[in-house]
Short mmCIF file of C-alpha atoms (C1' of nucleotides) in Angstrom, two decimals:
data_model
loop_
_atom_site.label_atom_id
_atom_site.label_comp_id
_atom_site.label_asym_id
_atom_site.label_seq_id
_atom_site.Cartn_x
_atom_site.Cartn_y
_atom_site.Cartn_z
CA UNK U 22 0.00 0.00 0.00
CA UNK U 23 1.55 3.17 -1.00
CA UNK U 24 1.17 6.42 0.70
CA UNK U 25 -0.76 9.15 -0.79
CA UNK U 26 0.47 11.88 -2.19
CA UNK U 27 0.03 15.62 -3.14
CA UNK U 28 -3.86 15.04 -2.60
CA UNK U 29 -3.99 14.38 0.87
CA UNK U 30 -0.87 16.22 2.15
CA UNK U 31 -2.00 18.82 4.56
CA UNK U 32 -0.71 22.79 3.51
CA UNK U 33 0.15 24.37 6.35
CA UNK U 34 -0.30 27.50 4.83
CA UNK U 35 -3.48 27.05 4.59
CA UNK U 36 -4.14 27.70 8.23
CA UNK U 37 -3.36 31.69 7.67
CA UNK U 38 -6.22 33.94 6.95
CA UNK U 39 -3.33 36.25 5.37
CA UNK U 40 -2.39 33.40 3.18
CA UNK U 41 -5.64 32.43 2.37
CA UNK U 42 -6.84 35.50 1.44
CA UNK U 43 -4.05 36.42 -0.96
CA UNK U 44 -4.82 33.22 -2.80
CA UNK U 45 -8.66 33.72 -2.62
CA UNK U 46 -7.62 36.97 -3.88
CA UNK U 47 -5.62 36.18 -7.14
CA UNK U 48 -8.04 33.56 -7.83
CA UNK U 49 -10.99 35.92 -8.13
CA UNK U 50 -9.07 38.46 -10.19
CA UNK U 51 -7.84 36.41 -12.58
CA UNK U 52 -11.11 34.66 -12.84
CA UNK U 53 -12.73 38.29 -13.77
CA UNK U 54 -10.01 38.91 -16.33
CA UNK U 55 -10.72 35.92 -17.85
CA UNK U 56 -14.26 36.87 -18.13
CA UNK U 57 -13.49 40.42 -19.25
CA UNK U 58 -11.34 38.84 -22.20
CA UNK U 59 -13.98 39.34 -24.83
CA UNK U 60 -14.22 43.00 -23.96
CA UNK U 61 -10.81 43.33 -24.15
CA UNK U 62 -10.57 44.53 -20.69
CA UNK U 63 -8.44 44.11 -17.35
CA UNK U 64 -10.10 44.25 -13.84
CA UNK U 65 -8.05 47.53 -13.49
CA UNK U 66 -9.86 48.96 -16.23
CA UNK U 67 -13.42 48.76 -15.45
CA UNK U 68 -12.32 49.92 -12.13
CA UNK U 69 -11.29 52.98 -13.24
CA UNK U 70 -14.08 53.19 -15.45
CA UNK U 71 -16.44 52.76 -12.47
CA UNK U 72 -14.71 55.56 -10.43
CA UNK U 73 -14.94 57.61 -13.20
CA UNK U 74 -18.62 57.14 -13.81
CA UNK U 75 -19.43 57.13 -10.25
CA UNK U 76 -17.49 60.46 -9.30
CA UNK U 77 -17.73 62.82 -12.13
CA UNK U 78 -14.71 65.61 -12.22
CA UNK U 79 -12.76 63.33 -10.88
CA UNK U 80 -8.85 63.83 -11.23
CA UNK U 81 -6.75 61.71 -12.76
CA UNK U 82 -4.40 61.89 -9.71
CA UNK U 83 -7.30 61.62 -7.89
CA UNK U 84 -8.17 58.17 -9.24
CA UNK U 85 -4.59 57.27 -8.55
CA UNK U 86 -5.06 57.94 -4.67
CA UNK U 87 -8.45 56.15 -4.93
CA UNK U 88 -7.03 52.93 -6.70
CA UNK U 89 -3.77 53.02 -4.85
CA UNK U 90 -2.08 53.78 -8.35
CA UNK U 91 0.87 55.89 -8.29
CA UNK U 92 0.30 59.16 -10.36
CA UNK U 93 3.36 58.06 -12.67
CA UNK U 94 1.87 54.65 -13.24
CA UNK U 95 -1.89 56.83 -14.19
CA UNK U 96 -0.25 57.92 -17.27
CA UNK U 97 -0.04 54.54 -18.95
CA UNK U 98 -3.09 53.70 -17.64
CA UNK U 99 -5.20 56.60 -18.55
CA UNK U 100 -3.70 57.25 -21.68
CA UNK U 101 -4.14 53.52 -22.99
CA UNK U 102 -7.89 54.04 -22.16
CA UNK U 103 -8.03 57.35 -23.86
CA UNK U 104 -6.72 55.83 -27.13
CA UNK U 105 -8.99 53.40 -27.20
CA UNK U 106 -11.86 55.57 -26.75
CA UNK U 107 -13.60 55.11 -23.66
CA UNK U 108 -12.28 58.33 -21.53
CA UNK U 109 -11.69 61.77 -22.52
CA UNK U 110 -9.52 63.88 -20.48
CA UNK U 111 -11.17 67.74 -20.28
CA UNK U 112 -9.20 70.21 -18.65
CA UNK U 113 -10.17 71.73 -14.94
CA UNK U 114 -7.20 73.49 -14.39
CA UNK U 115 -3.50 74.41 -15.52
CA UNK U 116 -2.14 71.42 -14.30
CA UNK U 117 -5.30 68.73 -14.07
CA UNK U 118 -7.52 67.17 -16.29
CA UNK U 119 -11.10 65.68 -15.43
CA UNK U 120 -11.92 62.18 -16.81
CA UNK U 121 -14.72 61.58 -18.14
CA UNK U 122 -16.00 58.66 -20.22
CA UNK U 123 -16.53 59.24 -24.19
CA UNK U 124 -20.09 57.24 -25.01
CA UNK U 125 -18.23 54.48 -26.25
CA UNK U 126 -16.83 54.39 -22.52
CA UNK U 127 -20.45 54.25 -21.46
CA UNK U 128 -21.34 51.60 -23.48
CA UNK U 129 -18.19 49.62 -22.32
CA UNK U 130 -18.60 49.92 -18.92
CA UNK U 131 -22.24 49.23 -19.03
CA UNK U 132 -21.26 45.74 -20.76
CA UNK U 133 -18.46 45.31 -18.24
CA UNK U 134 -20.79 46.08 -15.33
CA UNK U 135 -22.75 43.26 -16.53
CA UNK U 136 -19.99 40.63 -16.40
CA UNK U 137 -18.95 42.57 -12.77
CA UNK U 138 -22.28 42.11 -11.52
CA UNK U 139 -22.27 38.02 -12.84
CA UNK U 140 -18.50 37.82 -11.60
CA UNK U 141 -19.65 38.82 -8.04
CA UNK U 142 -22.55 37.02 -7.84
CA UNK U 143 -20.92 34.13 -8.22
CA UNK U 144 -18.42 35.03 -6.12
CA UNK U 145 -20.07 35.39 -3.21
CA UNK U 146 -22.48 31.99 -4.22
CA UNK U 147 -19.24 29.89 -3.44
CA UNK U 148 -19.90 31.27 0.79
CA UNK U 149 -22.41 29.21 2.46
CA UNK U 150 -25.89 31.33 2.68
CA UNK U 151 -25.42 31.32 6.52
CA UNK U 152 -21.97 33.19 6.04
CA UNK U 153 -22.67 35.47 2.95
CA UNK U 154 -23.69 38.57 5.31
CA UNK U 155 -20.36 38.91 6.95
CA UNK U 156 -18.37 38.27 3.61
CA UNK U 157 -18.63 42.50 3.03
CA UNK U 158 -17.98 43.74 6.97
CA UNK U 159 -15.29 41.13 7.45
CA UNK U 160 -13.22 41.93 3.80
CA UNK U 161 -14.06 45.64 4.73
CA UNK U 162 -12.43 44.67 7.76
CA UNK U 163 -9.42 43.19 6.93
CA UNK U 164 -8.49 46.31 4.53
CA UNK U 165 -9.01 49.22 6.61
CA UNK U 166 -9.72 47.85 10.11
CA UNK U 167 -13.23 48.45 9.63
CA UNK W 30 -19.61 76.67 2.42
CA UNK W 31 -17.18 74.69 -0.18
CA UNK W 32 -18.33 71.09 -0.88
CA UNK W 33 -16.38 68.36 0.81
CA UNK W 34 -14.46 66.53 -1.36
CA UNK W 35 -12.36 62.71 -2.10
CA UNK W 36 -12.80 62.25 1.63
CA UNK W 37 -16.15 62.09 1.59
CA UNK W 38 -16.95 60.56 -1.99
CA UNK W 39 -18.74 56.82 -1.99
CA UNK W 40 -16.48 54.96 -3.55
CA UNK W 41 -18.53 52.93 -5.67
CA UNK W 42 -15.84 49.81 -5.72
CA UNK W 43 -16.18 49.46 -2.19
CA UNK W 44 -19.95 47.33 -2.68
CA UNK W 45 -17.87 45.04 -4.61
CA UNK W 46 -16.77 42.18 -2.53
CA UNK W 47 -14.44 41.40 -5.34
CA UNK W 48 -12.55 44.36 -4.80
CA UNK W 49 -12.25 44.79 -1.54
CA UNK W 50 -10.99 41.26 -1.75
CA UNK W 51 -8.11 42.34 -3.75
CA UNK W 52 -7.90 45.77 -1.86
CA UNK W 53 -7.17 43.77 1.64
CA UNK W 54 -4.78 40.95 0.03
CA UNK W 55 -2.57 43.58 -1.32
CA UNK W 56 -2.48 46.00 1.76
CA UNK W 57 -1.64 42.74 4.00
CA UNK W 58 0.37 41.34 1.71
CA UNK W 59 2.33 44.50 1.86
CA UNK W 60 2.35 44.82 5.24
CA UNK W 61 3.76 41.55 5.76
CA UNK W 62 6.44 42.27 3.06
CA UNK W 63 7.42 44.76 4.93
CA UNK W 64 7.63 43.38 8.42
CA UNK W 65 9.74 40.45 6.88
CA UNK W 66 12.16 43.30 5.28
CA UNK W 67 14.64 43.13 8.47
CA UNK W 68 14.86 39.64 7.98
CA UNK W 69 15.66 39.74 3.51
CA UNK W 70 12.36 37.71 2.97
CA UNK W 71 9.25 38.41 1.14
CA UNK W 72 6.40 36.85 1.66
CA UNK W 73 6.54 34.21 -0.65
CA UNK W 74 10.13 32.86 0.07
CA UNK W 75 8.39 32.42 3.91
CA UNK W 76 5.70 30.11 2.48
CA UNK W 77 8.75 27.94 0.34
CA UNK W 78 10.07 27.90 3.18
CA UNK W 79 7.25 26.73 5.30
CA UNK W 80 6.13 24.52 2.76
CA UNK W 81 9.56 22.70 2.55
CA UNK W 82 9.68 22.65 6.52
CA UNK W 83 6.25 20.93 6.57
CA UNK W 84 5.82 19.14 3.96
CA UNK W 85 9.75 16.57 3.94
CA UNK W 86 10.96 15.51 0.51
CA UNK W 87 8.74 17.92 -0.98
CA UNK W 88 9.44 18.12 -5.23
CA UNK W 89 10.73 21.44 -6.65
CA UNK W 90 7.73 21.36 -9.02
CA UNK W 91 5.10 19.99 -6.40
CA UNK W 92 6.17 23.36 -4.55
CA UNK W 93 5.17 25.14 -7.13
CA UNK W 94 2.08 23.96 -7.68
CA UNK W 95 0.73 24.06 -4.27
CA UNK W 96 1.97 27.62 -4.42
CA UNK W 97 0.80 28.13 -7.64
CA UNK W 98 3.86 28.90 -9.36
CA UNK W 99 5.22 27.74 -12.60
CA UNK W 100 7.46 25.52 -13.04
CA UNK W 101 9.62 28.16 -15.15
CA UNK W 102 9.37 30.49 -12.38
CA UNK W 103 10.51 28.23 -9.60
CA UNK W 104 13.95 27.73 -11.13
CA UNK W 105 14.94 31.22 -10.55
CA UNK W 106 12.98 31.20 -6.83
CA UNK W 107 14.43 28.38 -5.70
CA UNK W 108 17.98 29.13 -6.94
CA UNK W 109 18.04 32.38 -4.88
CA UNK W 110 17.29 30.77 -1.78
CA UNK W 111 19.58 27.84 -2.24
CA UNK W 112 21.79 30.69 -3.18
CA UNK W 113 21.30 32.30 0.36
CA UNK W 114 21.79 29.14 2.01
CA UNK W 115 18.43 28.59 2.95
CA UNK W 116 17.48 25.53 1.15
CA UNK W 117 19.09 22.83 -0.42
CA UNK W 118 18.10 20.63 -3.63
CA UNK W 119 18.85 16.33 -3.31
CA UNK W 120 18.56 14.16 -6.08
CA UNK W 121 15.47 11.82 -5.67
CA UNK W 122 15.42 11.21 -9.28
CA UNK W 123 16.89 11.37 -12.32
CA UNK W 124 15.13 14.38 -13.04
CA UNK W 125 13.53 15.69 -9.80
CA UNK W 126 14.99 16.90 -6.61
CA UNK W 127 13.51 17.22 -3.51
CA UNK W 128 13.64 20.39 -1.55
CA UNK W 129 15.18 20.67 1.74
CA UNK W 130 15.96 23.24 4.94
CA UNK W 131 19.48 24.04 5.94
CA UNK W 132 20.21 24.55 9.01
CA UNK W 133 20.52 27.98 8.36
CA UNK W 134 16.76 28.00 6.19
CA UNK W 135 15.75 26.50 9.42
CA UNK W 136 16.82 29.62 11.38
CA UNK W 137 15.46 31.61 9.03
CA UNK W 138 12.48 29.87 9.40
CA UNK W 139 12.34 29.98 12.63
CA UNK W 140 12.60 33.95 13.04
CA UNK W 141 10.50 34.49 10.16
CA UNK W 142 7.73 32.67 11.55
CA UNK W 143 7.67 34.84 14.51
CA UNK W 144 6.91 37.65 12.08
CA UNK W 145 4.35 35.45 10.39
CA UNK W 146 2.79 34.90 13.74
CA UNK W 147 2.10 38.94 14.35
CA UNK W 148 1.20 39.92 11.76
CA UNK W 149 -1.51 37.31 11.01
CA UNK W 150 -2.44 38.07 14.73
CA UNK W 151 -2.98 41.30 14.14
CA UNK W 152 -4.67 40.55 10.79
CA UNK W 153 -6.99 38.88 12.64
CA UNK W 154 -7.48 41.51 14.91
CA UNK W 155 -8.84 44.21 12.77
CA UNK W 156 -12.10 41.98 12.51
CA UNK W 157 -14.31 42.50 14.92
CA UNK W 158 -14.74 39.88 17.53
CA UNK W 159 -18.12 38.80 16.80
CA UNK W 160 -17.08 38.19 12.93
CA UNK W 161 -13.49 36.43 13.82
CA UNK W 162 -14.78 32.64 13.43
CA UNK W 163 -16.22 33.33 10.07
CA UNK W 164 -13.06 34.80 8.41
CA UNK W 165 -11.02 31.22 7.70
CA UNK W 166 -14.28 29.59 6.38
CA UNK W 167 -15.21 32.61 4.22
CA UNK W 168 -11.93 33.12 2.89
CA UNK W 169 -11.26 29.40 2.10
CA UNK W 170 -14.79 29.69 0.64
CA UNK W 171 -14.22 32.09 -1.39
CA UNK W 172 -10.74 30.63 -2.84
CA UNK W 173 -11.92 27.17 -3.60
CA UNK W 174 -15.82 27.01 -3.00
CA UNK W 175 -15.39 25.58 0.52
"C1'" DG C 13 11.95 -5.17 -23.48
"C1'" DG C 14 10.85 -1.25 -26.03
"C1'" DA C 15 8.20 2.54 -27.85
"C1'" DA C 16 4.98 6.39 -26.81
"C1'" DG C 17 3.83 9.66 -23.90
"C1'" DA C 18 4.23 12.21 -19.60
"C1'" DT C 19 7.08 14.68 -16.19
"C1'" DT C 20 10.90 17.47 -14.57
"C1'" DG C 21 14.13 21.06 -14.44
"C1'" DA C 22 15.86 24.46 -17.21
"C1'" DT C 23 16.41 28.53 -20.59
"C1'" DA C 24 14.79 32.29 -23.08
"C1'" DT C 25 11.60 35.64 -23.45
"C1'" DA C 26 7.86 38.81 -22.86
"C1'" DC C 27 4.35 41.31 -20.60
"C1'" DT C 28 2.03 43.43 -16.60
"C1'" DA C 29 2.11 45.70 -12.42
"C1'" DT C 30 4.38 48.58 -9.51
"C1'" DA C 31 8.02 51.68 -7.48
"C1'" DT C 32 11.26 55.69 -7.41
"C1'" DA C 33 13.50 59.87 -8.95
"C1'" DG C 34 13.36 63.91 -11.26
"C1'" DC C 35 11.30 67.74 -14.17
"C1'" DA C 36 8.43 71.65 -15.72
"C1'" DT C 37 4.23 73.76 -15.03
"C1'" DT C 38 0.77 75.51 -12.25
"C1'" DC C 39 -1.64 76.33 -8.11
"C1'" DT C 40 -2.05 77.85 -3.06
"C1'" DA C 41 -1.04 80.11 1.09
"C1'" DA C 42 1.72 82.98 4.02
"C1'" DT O 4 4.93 87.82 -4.33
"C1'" DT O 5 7.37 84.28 -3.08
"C1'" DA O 6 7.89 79.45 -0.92
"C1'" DG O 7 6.04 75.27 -0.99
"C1'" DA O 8 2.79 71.88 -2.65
"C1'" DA O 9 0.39 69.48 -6.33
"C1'" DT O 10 -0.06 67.67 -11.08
"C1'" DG O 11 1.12 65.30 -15.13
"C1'" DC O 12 4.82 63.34 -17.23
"C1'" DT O 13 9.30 60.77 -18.54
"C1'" DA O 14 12.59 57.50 -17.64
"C1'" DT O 15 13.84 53.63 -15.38
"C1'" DA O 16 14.02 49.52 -12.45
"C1'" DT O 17 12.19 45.52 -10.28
"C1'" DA O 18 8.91 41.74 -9.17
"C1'" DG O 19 5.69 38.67 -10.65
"C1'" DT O 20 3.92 35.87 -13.96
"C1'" DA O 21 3.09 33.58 -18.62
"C1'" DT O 22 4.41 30.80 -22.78
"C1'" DA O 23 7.26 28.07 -25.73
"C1'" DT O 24 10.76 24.99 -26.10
"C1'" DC O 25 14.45 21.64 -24.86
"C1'" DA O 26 16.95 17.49 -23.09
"C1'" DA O 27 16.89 14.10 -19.77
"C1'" DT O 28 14.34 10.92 -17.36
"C1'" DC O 29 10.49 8.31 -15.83
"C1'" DT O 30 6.07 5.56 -16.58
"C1'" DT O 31 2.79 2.90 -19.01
"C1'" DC O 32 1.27 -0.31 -21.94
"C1'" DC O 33 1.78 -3.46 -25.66
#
DNA sequence: GGAAGATTGATATACTATATAGCATTCTAA
DNA sequence: TTAGAATGCTATATAGTATATCAATCTTCC
């Protein structure tokens, strides 16, 4: 009789919530990027086209601070999304631009929002029904200490 | 009376349990990077190294995929810490090794673990009481659907 | 026992994400 | 009005991760 192997060996890593939930983390993503493929869009993306949906006038080093982007690393980000189409950057001041999103931004995010909203369902489907209430207030939690 | 401004914005992200999944693995994760700093780790040479410490005659490419790492990309991470010292590779096979602590890795180990230790402590702190016994089931949940 | 296929470690390579330093321009506050 | 802060930007570096490919070795099945 031969010992099992890989199957039933017991991952001590397991036992760390901080472990755990960088693994339950990178799962997820990459799950939603795989499912924002067809649009031809990253989880990063519709993020930032959320913000800027959500919080009109808002600055592109503003977004930065909100996404925990650095403003160097904004350029890139915003100006990829600007080429494609889907945000516009309008000037608010001698140094700042607003984003905004160009209709064909709208219609993006409004088909991205769809596979969000299917992405997080199912997300929070694979927590037991009993536990599902204290999935938000615990991850909430666990970022900011409440 | 000037309107209140980033401080106060919703952020619309923040309903998404999605992202505030992401949002709390990468602020702990960095946290813990940094409390491992003094010591030259990051966080994923600590769980190599636990993983090796637990799990005896463990397979340079079984490592990686309990830590989901390719097999490419474990060349260069377990040459650096066999470079340091830390771990060494035996022959088991004509074409695998198995991965094992030096004494030194086990030092290493030993201190780092400490680290590991307060910081997941304190991890688990920010939840409130009530909510603590939910956090390993949700986030194991949430990583492989129970 | 031998061939076909799978596995392992390795190399090369590329792409994404992220971090820092520095710069010119513009704004804000004393 | 001047000193300091903020903004967008460039350049650059590093970490993490992905794919393709290779030679050597192991396993399976006929």
């Amino acid at each position: 009789m031969t010992t099992p192997k890989a199957a039933s060996v017991t991952d001590p890593l397991e036992a760390l919530p901080g472990y755990l939930l960088r693994r339950a983390a990178l799962a997820a993503v990459n799950e939603l990027n795989e499912q924002l493929t067809p649009l031809g869009l990253r989880h990063a993306d519709v993020a930032l086209l959320m913000l800027v949906d959500a919080l009109p006038k808002l600055t592109q080093s503003e977004a930065g601070r909100l996404l925990d982007v650095q403003r160097a690393n904004m350029v890139a980000f915003v100006g990829r999304l600007q080429r494609r189409g889907l945000i516009a950057r309008e000037r608010v001041d001698g140094r700042s631009f607003a984003l905004v999103l160009t209709p064909a931004g709208k219609r993006q995010l409004a088909a991205a929002q769809q596979t969000v909203k299917t992405y997080e369902h199912a997300l929070l489907q694979r927590v037991p029904k009993a536990l599902r209430p204290m999935v938000m207030p615990i991850l909430l939690a666990l970022w900011k200490g409440e």
